[in-house]
XYZ file of C-alpha atoms in Angstrom:
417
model
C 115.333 124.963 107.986
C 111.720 124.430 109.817
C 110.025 121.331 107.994
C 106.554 119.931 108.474
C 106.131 116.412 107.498
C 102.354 115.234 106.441
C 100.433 112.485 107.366
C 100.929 109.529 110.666
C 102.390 106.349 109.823
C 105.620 104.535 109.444
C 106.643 106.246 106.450
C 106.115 109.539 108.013
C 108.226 108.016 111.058
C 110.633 107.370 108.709
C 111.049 110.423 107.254
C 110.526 112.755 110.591
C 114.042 110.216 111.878
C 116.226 111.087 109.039
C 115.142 114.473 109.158
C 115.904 114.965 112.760
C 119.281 113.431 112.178
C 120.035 116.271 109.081
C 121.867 119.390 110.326
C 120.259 121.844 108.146
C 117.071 121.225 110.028
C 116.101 123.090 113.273
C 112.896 122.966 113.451
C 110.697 119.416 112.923
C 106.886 119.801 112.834
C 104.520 116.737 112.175
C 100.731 116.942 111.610
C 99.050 114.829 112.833
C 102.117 112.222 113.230
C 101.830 109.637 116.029
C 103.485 108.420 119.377
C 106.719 107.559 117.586
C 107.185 110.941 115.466
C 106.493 112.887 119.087
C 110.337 111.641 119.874
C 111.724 113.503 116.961
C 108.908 116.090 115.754
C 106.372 118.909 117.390
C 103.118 117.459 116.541
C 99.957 119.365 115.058
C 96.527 118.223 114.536
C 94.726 119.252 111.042
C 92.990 117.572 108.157
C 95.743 116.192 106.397
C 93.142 116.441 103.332
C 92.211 120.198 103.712
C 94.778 121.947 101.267
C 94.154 125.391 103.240
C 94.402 124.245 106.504
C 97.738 122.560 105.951
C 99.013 125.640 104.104
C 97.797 127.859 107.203
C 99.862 125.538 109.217
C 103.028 125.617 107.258
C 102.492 129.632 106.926
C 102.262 130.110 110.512
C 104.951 127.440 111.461
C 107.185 129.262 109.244
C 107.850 126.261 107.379
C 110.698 126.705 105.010
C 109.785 122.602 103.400
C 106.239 121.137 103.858
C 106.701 116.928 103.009
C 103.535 115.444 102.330
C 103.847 111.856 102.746
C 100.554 109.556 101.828
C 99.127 109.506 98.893
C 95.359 111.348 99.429
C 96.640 114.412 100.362
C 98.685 114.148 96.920
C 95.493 113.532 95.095
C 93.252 115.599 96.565
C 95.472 118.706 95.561
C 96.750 119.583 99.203
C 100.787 120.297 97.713
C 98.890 122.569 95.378
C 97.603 124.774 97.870
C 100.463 125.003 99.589
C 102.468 125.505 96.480
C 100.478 128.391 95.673
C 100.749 129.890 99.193
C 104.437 130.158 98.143
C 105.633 127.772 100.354
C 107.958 124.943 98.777
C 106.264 121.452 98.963
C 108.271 117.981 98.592
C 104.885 115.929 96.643
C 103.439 116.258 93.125
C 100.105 118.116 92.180
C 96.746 116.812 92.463
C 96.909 116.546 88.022
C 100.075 114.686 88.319
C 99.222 112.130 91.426
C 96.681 110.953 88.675
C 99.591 108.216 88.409
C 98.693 106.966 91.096
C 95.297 108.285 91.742
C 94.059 106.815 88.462
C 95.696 103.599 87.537
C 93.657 103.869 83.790
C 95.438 107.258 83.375
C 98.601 105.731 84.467
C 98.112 102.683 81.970
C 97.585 105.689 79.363
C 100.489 108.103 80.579
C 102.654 104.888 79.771
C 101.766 104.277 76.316
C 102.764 107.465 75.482
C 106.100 107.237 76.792
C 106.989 104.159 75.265
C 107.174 102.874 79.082
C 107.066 98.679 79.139
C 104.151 97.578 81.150
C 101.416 94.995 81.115
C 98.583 94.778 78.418
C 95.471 95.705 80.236
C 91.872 96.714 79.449
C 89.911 99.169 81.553
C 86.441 98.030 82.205
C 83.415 99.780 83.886
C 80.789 96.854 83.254
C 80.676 93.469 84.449
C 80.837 92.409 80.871
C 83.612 93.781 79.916
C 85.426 92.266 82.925
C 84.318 88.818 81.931
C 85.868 89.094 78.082
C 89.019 91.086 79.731
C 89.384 88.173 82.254
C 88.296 85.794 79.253
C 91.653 87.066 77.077
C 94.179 86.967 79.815
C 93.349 84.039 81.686
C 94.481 82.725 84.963
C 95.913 84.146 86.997
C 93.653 86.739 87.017
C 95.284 90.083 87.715
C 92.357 92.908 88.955
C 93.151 96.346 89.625
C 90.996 98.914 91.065
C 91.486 102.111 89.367
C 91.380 104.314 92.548
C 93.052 104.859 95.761
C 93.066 102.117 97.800
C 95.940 102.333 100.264
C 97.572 99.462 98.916
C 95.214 97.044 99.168
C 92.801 97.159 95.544
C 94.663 94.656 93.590
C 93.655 90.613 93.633
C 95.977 88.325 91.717
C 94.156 84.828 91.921
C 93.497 81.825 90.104
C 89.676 81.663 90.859
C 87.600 83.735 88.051
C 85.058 84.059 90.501
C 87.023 85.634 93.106
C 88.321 88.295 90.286
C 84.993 89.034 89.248
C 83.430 90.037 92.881
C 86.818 92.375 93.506
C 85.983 93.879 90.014
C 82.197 94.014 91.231
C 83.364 96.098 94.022
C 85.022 98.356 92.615
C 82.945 101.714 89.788
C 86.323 100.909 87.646
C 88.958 98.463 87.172
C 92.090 97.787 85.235
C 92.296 93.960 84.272
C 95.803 93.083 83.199
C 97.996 90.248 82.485
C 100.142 88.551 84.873
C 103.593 89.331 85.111
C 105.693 86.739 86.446
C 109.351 87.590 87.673
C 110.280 88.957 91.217
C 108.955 92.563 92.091
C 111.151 95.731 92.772
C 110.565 98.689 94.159
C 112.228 101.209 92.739
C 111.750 105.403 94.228
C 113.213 108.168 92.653
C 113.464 112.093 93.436
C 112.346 114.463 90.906
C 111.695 118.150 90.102
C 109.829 117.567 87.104
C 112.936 117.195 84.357
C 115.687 116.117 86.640
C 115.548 112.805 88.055
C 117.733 111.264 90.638
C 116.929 107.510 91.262
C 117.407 105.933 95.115
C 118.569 102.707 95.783
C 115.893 99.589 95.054
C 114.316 97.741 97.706
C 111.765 94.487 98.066
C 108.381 94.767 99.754
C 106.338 91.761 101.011
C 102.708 92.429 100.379
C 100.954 88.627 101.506
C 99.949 89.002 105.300
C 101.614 85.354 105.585
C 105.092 83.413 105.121
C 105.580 82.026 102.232
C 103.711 84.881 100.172
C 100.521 83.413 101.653
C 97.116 85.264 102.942
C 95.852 88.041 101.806
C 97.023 91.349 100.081
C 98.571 93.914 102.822
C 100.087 97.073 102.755
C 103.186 95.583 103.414
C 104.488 93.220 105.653
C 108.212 94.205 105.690
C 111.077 95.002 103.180
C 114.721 94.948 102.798
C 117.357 96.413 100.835
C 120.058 96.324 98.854
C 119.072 93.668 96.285
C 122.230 91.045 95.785
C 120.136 89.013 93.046
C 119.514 92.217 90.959
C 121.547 93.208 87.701
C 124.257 96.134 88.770
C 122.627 98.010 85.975
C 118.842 97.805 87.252
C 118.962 101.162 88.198
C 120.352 102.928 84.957
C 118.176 100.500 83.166
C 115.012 101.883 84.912
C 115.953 105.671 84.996
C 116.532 105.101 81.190
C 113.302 103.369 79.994
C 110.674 103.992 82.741
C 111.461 106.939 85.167
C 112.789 109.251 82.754
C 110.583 108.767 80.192
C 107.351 108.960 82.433
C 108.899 112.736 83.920
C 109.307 113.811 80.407
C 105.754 112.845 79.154
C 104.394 114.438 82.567
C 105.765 117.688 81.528
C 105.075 117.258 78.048
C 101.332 116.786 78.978
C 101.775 120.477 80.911
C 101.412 118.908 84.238
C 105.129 118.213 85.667
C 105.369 115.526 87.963
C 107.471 117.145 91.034
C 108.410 114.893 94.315
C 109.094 111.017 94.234
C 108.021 108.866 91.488
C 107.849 105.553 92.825
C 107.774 102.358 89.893
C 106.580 98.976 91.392
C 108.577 97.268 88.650
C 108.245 93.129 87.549
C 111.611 91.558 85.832
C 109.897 89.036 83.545
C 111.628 86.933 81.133
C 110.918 89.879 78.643
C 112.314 92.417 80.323
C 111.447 95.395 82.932
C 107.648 96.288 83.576
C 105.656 98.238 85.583
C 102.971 96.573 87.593
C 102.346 100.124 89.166
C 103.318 104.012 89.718
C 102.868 105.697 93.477
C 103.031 109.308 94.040
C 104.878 109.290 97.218
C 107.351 107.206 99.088
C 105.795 103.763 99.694
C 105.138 102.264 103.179
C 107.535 99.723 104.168
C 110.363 100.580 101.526
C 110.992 103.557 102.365
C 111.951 102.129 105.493
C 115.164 100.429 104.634
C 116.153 102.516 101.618
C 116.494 105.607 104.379
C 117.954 103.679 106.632
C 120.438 103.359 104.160
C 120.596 106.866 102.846
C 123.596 109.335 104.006
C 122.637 112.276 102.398
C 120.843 114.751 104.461
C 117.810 114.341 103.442
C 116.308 117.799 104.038
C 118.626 119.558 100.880
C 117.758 116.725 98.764
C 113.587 117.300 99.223
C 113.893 120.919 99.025
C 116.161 120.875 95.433
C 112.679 118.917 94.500
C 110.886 120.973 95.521
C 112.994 124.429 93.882
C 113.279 123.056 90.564
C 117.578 122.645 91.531
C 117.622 118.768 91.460
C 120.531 118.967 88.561
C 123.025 120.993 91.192
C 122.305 118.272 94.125
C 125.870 116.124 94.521
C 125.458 112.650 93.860
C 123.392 110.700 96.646
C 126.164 108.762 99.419
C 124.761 105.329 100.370
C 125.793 102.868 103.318
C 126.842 99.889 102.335
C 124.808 97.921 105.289
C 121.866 96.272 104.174
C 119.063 96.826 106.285
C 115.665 94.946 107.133
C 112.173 95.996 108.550
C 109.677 93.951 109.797
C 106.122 95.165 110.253
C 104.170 93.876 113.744
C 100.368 94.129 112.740
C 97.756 93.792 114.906
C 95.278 91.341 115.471
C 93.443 89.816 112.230
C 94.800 92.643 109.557
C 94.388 93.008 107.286
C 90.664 92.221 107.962
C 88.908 94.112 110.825
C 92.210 94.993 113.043
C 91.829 95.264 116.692
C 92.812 98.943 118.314
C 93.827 100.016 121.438
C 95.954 97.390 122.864
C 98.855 98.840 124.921
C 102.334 97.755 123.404
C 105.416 97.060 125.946
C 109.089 96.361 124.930
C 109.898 99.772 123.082
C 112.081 101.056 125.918
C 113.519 97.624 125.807
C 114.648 97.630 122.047
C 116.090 101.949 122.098
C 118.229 100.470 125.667
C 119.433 96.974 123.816
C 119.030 97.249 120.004
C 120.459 100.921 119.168
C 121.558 102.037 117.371
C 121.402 99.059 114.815
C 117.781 98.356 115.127
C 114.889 100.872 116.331
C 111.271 101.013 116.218
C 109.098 103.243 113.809
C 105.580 103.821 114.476
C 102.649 103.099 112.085
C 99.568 102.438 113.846
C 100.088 104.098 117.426
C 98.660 106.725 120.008
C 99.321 107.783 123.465
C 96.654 106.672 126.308
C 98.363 108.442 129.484
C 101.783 106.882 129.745
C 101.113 103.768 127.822
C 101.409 103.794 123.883
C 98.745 101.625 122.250
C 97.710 100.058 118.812
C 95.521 102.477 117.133
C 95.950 100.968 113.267
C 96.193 97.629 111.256
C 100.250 98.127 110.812
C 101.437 99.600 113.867
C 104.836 99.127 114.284
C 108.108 98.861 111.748
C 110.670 97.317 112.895
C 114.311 98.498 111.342
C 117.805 97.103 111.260
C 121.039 97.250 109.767
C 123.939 95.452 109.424
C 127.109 94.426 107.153
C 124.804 92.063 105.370
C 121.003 90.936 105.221
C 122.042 88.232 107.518
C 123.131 90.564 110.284
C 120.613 93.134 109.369
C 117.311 90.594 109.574
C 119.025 89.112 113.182
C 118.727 92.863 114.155
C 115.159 92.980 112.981
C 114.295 90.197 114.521
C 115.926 90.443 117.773
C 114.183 93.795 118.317
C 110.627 92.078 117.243
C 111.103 89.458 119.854
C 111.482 91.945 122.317
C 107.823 93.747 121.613
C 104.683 92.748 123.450
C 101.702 93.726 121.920
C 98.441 91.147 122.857
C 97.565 89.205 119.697
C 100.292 90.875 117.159
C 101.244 89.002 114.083
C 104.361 89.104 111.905
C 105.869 87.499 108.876
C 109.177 85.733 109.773
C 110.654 85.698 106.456
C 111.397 88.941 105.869
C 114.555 88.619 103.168
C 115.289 85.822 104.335
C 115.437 83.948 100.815
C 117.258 86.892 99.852
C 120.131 87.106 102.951
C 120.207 82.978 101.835
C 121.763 83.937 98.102
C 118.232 82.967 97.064
């Protein structure tokens, strides 16, 4: 198989490794990928955005999978053009990334299905904010309704605070506050058949302690020991299912990975959020963790023959990443800062812990910064212990002037917390 793989961060990282480690493929293109991917994957340049330009890509690669992997490609229709050039294409339609493009339409998309989620209102006018903010009360939970690459929700106590996010923003989707810890929770779909992955935590406060501002994620870890052994069923059964079946029902089938940001409050499973695409750092540990090839499993997606795939083989290891970010991200992140220590980590750390590349570029021989997130570091190991001791062995071994990163990464979770 020749696959191209969509987009340049850590996910995409992620992906291009366990793709170059699946036997089935021979050929591993990237557009425009990053200083990382160029280990594993043959890297293009092209507007990730322009549906016809990726498709001429793919068409004259000979691409037998294109993978798009962030989520404005999704929305702006490029799997559809690349769909219709007859090429199969792991990633939903522009109609059906709506769940994530549109978090109103999501909100609606649910109350059809019967899916559990929080009471919102959607709200367009200042006044309407103010009585939705009025009815829920503290903490205040404010959504934008649009893309916003992970960073358009504020949960805060101050009204005020709430109110100039929801200023900011043409629409927004005020909810109520779930409390309970968050999962994340990715499954593989074709449209009708869907085949769940394991669960995973994200850490989306730039800070220990869940302090700081929103990121796009600070690091994540999987398995979860303090989750139910039925989560998953539980989840397939009354959210992912559910939401696939309405998708089609609404004549717009919701093909590639349906990712649920899922709360477990004292009244049961909700979902804070849908994503049309694997999310950036979870998918991070769950591949790390996956055995499958992942190449046959993207392209049954992709074919409509998810129901024939074999049941998906996970390790046992637990595994950890930690994100290094650069200097003051989330705010105004500082670029082009060479990073040292990645030959260091591939000589001492492999192959339990490696680096993948977010934020990165070449400059000559040296590999600098070039994003907010730039680097995710990856471990595993017999337990969460093991695996964040990886992590954070490799961490300590990167130089990169000014970096910052959490240093609690699971570990609440590795203490039986």
């Amino acid at each position: 198989m020749k696959v191209l793989v969509i987009g340049g961060g850590a996910r995409e990282h992620a992906l291009c490794r366990s793709l170059s480690l699946d036997p089935d493929v021979t050929a591993l293109h990237c557009a425009p990928g990053n200083a990382g991917i160029a280990e594993v994957a043959e890297l293009h340049q092209v507007d990730a955005l322009d549906g016809a330009a990726v498709s001429a890509l793919a068409a004259k690669l000979g691409a037998d999978l294109v993978v798009v992997g962030p989520e404005a490609p999704l929305v702006a229709g490029v799997a559809d053009a690349v769909r219709e050039a007859g090429i199969p294409v792991f990633g939903p339609s522009g109609e059906a990334a709506r769940l994530e493009g549109s978090k109103a339409f999501a909100k609606d998309v649910m109350a059809a299905a019967g899916v559990p989620t929080a009471r919102s209102y959607v709200c367009t006018t200042p006044e309407e904010v103010a009585e939705a903010l009025a009815a829920f009360g503290a903490p205040y939970v404010v959504k934008d309704d649009g893309l916003a690459a992970g960073k358009g929700v504020v949960v805060t106590g101050d009204v005020e605070a709430a109110r100039a996010h929801a200023a900011a923003c043409e629409r927004v989707v005020v909810e109520e506050y779930l409390d309970g810890p968050e999962v994340s929770l990715f499954a593989v779909t074709d449209g009708e058949t869907v085949v769940p992955l394991q669960p995973a935590q994200d850490f989306k406060r730039a800070l220990d302690g869940d302090e700081g501002p929103n990121t796009g994620g600070m690091g994540a870890y999987s398995p979860l020991p303090w989750a139910e052994p039925d989560l998953v069923d539980e989840v397939l059964r009354t959210v992912l299912q559910p939401t696939v079946d309405e998708m089609r029902r609404r004549g717009t089938p919701f093909s590639g990975l349906l990712y649920a940001g899922l709360a477990l409050t004292g009244r049961g499973i909700r979902v804070i959020e849908f994503n049309a695409r694997f999310g950036d750092p979870e998918t991070q540990v769950v591949l790390a963790r996956l055995q499958t090839p992942l190449a046959g499993v993207l392209t049954a997606a992709a074919t409509g023959a998810l129901a024939h795939v074999e049941p998906l083989r996970w390790s046992d290891d637990a595994a950890v990443t930690v994100v290094v970010a650069s200097h003051d991200y989330p705010g105004a992140p500082r670029t082009g800062d060479p990073i040292g220590g990645l030959d260091e980590v591939a000589a001492e750390d492999a192959p339990h812990a490696y680096v993948l590349h977010a934020g990165t570029r070449r400059d000559g021989d040296a590999v600098v910064s070039a994003g907010g997130r730039v680097l995710s570091v990856t471990a595993s190991g017999t337990d969460l212990t093991e695996a964040r001791e990886r992590a954070y062995a490799a961490v300590g071994r990167i130089r990169l002037d000014g970096s910052q990163h959490r240093t609690d990464i699971a570990a609440k979770a590795a203490a039986g917390g």
